Coordinates of C-alpha atoms and ligand atoms in Angstrom, one line a residue:
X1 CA -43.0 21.1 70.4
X2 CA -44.7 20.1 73.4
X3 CA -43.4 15.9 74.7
X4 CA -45.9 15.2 77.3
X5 CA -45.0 12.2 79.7
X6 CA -47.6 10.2 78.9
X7 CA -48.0 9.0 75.1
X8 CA -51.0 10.6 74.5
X9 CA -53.1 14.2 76.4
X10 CA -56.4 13.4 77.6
X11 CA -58.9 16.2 76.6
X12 CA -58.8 17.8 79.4
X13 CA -55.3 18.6 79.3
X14 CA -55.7 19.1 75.7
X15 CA -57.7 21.9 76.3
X16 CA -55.2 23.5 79.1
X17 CA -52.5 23.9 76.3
X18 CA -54.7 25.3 74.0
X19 CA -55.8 27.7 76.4
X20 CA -52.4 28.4 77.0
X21 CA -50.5 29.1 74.1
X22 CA -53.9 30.6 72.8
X23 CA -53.4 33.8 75.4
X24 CA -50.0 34.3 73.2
X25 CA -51.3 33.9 69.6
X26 CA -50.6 30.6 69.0
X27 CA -52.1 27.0 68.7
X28 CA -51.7 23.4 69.2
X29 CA -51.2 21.1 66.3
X30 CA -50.5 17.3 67.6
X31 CA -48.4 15.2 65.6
X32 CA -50.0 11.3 66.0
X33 CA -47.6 8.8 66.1
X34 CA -48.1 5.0 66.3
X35 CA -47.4 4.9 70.2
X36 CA -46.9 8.3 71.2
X37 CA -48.5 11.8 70.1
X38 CA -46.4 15.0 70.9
X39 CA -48.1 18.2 70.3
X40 CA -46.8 21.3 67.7
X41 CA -47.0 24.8 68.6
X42 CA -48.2 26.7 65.7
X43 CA -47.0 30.8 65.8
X44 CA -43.9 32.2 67.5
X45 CA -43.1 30.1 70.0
X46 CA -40.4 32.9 71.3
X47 CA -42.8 34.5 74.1
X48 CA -41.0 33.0 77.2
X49 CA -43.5 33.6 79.4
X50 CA -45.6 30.8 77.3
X51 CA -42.8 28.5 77.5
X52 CA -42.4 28.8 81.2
X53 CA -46.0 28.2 82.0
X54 CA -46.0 25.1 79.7
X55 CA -42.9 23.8 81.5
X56 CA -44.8 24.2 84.6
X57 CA -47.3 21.4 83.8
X58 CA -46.8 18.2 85.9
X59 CA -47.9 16.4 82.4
X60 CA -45.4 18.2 80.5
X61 CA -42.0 16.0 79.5
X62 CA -40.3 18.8 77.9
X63 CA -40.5 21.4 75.1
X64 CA -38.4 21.1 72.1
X65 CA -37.8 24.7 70.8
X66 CA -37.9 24.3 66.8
X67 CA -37.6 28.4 66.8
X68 CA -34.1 29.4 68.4
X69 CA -34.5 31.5 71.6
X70 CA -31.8 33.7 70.2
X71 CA -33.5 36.2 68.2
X72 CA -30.3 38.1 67.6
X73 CA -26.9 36.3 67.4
X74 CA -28.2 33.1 66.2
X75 CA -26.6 31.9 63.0
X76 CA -30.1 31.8 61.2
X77 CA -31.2 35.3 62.8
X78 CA -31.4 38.4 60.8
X79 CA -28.3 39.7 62.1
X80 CA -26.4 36.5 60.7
X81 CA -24.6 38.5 58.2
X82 CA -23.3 41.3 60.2
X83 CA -19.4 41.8 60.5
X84 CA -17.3 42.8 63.8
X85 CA -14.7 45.5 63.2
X86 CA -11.9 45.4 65.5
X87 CA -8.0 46.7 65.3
X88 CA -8.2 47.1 61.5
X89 CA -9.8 43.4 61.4
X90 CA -12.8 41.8 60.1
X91 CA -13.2 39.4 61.9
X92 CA -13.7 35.8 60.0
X93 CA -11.4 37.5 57.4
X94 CA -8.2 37.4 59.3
X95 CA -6.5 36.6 62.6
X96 CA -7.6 39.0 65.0
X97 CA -4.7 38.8 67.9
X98 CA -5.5 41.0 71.3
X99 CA -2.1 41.5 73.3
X100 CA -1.0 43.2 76.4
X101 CA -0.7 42.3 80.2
X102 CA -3.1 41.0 82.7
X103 CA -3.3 43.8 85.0
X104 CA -1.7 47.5 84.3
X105 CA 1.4 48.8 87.1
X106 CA 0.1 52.5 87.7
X107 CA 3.1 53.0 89.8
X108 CA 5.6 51.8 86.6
X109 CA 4.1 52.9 83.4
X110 CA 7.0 51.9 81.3
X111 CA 6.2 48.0 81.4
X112 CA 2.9 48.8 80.1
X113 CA 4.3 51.2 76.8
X114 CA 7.1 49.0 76.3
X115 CA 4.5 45.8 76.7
X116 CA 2.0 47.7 73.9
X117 CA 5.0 48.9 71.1
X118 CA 6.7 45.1 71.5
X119 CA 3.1 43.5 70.8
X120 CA 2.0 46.1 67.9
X121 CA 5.5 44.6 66.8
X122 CA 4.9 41.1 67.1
X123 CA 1.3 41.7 65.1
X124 CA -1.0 42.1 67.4
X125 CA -3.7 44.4 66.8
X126 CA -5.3 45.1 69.6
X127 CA -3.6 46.0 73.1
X128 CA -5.5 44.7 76.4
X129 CA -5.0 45.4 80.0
X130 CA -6.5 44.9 83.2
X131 CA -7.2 48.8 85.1
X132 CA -10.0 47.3 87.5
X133 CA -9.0 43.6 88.3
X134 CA -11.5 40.8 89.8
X135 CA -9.6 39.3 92.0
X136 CA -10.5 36.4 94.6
X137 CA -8.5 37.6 97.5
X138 CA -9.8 41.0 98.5
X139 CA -6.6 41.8 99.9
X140 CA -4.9 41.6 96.4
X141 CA -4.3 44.2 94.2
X142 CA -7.6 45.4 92.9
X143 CA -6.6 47.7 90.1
X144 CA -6.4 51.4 89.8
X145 CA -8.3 54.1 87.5
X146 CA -5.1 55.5 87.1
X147 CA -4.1 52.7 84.8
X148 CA -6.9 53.8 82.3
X149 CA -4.9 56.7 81.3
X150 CA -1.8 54.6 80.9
X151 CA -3.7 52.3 78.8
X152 CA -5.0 55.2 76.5
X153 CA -1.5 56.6 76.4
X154 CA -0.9 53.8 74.9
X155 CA -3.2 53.4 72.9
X156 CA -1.9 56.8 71.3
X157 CA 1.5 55.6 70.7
X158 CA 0.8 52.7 69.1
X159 CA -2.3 53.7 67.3
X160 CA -3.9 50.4 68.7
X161 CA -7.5 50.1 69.8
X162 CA -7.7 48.4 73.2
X163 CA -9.6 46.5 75.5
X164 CA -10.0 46.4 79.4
X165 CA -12.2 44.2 81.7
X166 CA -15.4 46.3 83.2
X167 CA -17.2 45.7 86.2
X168 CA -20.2 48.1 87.6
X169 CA -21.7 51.3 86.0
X170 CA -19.2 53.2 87.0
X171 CA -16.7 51.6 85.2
X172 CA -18.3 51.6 81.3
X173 CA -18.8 55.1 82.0
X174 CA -15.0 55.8 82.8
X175 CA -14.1 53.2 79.9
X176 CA -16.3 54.7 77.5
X177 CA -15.6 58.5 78.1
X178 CA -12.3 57.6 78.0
X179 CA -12.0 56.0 74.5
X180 CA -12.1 52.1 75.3
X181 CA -12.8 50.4 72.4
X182 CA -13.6 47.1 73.1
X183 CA -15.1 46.1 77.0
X184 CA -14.1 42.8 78.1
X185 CA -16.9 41.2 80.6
X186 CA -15.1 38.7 82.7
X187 CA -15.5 35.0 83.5
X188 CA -16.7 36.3 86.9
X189 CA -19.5 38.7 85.3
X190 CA -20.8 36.7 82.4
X191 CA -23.5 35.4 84.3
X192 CA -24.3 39.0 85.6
X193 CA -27.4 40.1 83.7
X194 CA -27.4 43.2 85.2
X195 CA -24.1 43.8 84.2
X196 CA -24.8 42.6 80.5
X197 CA -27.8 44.7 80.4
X198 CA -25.9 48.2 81.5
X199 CA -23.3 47.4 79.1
X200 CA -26.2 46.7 76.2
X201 CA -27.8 49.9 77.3
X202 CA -23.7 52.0 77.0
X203 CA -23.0 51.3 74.0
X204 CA -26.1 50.8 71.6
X205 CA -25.2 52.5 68.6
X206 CA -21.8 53.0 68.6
X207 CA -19.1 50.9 67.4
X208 CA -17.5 49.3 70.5
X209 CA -17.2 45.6 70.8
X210 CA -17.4 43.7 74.0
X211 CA -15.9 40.7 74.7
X212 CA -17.2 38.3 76.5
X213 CA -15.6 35.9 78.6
X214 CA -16.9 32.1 78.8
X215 CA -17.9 31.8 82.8
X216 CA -16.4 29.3 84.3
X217 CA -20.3 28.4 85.6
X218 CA -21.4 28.2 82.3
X219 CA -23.0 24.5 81.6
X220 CA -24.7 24.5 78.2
X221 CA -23.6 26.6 75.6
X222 CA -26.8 28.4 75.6
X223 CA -26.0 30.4 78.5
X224 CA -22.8 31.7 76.8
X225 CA -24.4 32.8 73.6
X226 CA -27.9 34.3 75.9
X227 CA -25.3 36.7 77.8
X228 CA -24.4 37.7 74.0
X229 CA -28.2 38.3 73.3
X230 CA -28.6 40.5 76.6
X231 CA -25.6 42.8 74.8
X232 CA -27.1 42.0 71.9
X233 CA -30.6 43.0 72.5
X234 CA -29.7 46.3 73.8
X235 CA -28.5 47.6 70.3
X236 CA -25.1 46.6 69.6
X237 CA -24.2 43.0 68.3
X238 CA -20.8 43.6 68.0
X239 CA -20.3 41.1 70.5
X240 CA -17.3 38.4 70.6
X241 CA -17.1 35.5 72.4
X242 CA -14.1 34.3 73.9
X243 CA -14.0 30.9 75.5
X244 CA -10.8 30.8 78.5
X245 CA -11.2 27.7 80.3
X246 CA -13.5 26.4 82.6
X247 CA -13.4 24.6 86.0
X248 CA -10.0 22.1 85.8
X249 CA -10.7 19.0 86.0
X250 CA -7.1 17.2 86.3
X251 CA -3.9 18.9 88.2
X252 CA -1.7 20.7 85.8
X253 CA -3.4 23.8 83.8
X254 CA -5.4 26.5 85.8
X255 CA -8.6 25.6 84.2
X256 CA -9.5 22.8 81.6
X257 CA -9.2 24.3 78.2
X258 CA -12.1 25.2 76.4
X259 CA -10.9 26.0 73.0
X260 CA -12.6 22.8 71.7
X261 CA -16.1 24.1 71.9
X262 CA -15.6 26.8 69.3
X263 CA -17.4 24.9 66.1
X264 CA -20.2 23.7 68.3
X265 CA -20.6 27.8 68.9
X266 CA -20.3 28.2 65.0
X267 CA -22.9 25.8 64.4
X268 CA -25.4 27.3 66.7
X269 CA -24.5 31.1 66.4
X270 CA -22.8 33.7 63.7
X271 CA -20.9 35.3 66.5
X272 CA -16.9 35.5 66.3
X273 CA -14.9 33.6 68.9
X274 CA -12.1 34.9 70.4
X275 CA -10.0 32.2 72.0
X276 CA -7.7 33.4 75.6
X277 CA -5.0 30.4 75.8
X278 CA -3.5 32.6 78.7
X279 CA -6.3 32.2 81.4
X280 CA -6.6 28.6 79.7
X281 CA -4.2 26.7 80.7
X282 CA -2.2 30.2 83.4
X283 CA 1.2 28.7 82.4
X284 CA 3.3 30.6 80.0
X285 CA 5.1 27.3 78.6
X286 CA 1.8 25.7 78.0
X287 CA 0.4 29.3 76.0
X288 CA 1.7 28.0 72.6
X289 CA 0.4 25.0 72.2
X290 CA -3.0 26.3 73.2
X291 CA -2.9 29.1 71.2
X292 CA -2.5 26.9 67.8
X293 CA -5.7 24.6 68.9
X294 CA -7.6 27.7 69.4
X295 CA -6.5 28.2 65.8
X296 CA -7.4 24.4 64.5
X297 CA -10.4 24.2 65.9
X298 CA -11.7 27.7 64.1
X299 CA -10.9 30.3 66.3
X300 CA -11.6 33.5 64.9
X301 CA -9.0 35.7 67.0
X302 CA -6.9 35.0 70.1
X303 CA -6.6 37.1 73.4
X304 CA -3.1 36.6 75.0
X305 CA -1.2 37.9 77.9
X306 CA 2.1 39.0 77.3
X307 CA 4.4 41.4 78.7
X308 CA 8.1 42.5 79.0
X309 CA 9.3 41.5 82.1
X310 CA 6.8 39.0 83.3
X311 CA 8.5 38.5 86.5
X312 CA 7.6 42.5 87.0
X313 CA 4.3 42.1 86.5
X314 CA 0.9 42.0 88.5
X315 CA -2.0 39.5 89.0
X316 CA -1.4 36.8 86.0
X317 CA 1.7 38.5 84.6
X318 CA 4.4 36.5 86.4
X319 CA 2.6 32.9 85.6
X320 CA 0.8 33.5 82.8
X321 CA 2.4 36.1 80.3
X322 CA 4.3 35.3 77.3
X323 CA 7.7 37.4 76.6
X324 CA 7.0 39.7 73.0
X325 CA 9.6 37.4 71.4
X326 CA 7.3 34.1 72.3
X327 CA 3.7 36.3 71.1
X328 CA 5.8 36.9 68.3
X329 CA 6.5 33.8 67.3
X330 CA 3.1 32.6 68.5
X331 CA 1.4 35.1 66.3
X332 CA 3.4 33.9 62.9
X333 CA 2.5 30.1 63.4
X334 CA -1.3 30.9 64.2
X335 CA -1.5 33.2 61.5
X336 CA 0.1 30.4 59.2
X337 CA -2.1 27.8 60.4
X338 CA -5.3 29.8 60.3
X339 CA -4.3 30.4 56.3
X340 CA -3.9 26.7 55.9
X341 CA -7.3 25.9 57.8
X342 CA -9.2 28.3 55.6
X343 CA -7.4 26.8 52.4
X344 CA -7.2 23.1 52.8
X345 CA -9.4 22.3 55.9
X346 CA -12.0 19.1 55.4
X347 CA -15.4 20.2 55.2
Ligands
PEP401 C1 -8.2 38.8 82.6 O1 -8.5 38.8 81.4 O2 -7.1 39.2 83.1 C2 -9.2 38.0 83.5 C3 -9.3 38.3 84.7 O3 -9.8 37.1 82.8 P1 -11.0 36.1 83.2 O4 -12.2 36.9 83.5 O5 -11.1 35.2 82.0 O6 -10.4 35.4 84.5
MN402 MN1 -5.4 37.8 83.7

């Protein structure tokens, strides 16, 4: 729907759009109103090359999209039906909980298989952690390929799947060849199309998941569910979306807590949401609490740092992780609450 800035097009102008959307198979149909006429686009209004040119016109206001520019994960698509597999869940059917530390030790294993068997039982179905990290200071500790195989070890012992953040080519290939079954793309990347697209292009047709982290940078929620739709587009929707604060805006948690925008995602899209409380609010106390609104306000899953011995840990660990006995506990109330949303929540 095309809202010109004046209330009506001269001819002239008229004619431009027609010309326009004419060169991709559509036309103009204008709407008269009593003041002001706006003008219809009759065909698939999708081509964004059409759109762009009609944004371009200096007597254009703005075009209201009546067709959804996600052709793939939006709730009305095609794909609206399809079901994410993960850790024995199907997702929207149960809690799906993903547990483990921030960042893997490669020089002390042990935290990492003692971290994995205390969150398989506290109910966690999935094990995370971190073998390449993004970090802001380049001087920190950046992660090490050797942590892969402690994270597939694992993986083995506990018979979890698991998930670990990806960065470049290099390291989907080493993921992927070595069994990862779900790639997290972080805050940092989820505005990296090239990133989105070489992870689309990995993993089309085969049963991985990504998860993809809510950028910090992120304005609309259109840009969170498009970097879905580049994985998406690629061949494999099994993408998950997993809101984990954005820029703070008050002293007090590391970031401002997103977990609130999680049924405005469920009204536009079909995708699951995966809340992290951890990177939310980066204080173990305050992991709880943030944890259970994930839950209220729909989440489908949650993604939470734990470990054994936080105060051994790297990167997030010492702040951020919750002790098994806390994830445990954590786990039975969201579980409990997520039962009683489903049963008696107002519709
Ligand atoms: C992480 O999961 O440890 C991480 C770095 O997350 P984010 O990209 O959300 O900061
Ligand atoms: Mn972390």
């Amino acid at each position: 729907m095309i809202l010109p800035k004046s209330n009506r097009l001269s001819s002239e102008q008229i004619a431009e759009i027609t010309a326009i959307v004419g060169e991709f198979g559509c036309k103009i149909q204008p709407i008269v109103g009593a003041v002001r006429t706006i003008y219809a686009i009759v065909g698939d209004e999708r081509d964004e090359l059409m759109i762009n040119r009609l944004e371009g016109l200096d007597y254009v206001d703005r075009i209201d999209r009546i067709q959804s520019p996600f052709k793939l994960m939006d709730k009305r698509s095609d794909l609206a039906s399809h079901r994410i597999k993960l850790g024995g869940v199907t997702l929207g059917e149960e809690l799906l909980v993903i547990a483990g530390t921030c960042t893997i030790d490669p020089k002390n294993p042990n935290y990492f298989y003692e971290t994995a068997a205390a969150a398989k039982e506290a109910g966690a179905h999935v094990l995370r952690g971190g073998v390449w990290k993004p970090r802001t200071n380049p001087y920190a500790f950046q992660g090490d390929v050797k942590s892969l195989d402690i994270l597939m070890e694992a993986s083995r012992r506990t018979g979890l799947p698991v998930d670990t953040e990806v960065m470049e080519d290099s390291h989907i290939k080493l993921a992927l060849d070595a069994g990862v079954h779900s790639l997290q793309v972080g805050a940092r990347n989820a505005l990296n199309y090239s990133l989105l697209r070489a992870i689309g292009r990995a993993i089309a047709e085969r049963d991985t998941c990504v998860l993809l982290k809510r950028s910090i940078h992120m304005g609309p929620l259109a840009e969170f569910i498009s970097a879905a739709e580049y994985i998406a587009a690629f061949g494999n929707p099994n993408v998950i979306l997993c809101p984990r604060g954005t820029t703070p805006t008050l002293d007090g948690y590391r970031n401002h807590p997103d977990e609130s925008i999680t049924p405005l995602l469920k009204e536009k899209t079909w995708a699951p949401v995966v809340v992290d409380p951890s990177h939310s609010v980066g204080k173990a106390t305050y992991v709880p609490a943030c944890a259970l609104a994930a839950v209220a306000y729909g989440a489908d899953g949650l993604c939470i740092e734990s470990h054994v011995s936080p105060s051994h840990g790297i990167g997030d660990d010492p702040k951020q992780a919750v002790t098994p006995d806390v994830l445990a506990l954590i786990i039975t109330q969201a579980k409990q609450l997520w039962t009683l949303r489903r049963t008696t929540a107002v519709k």
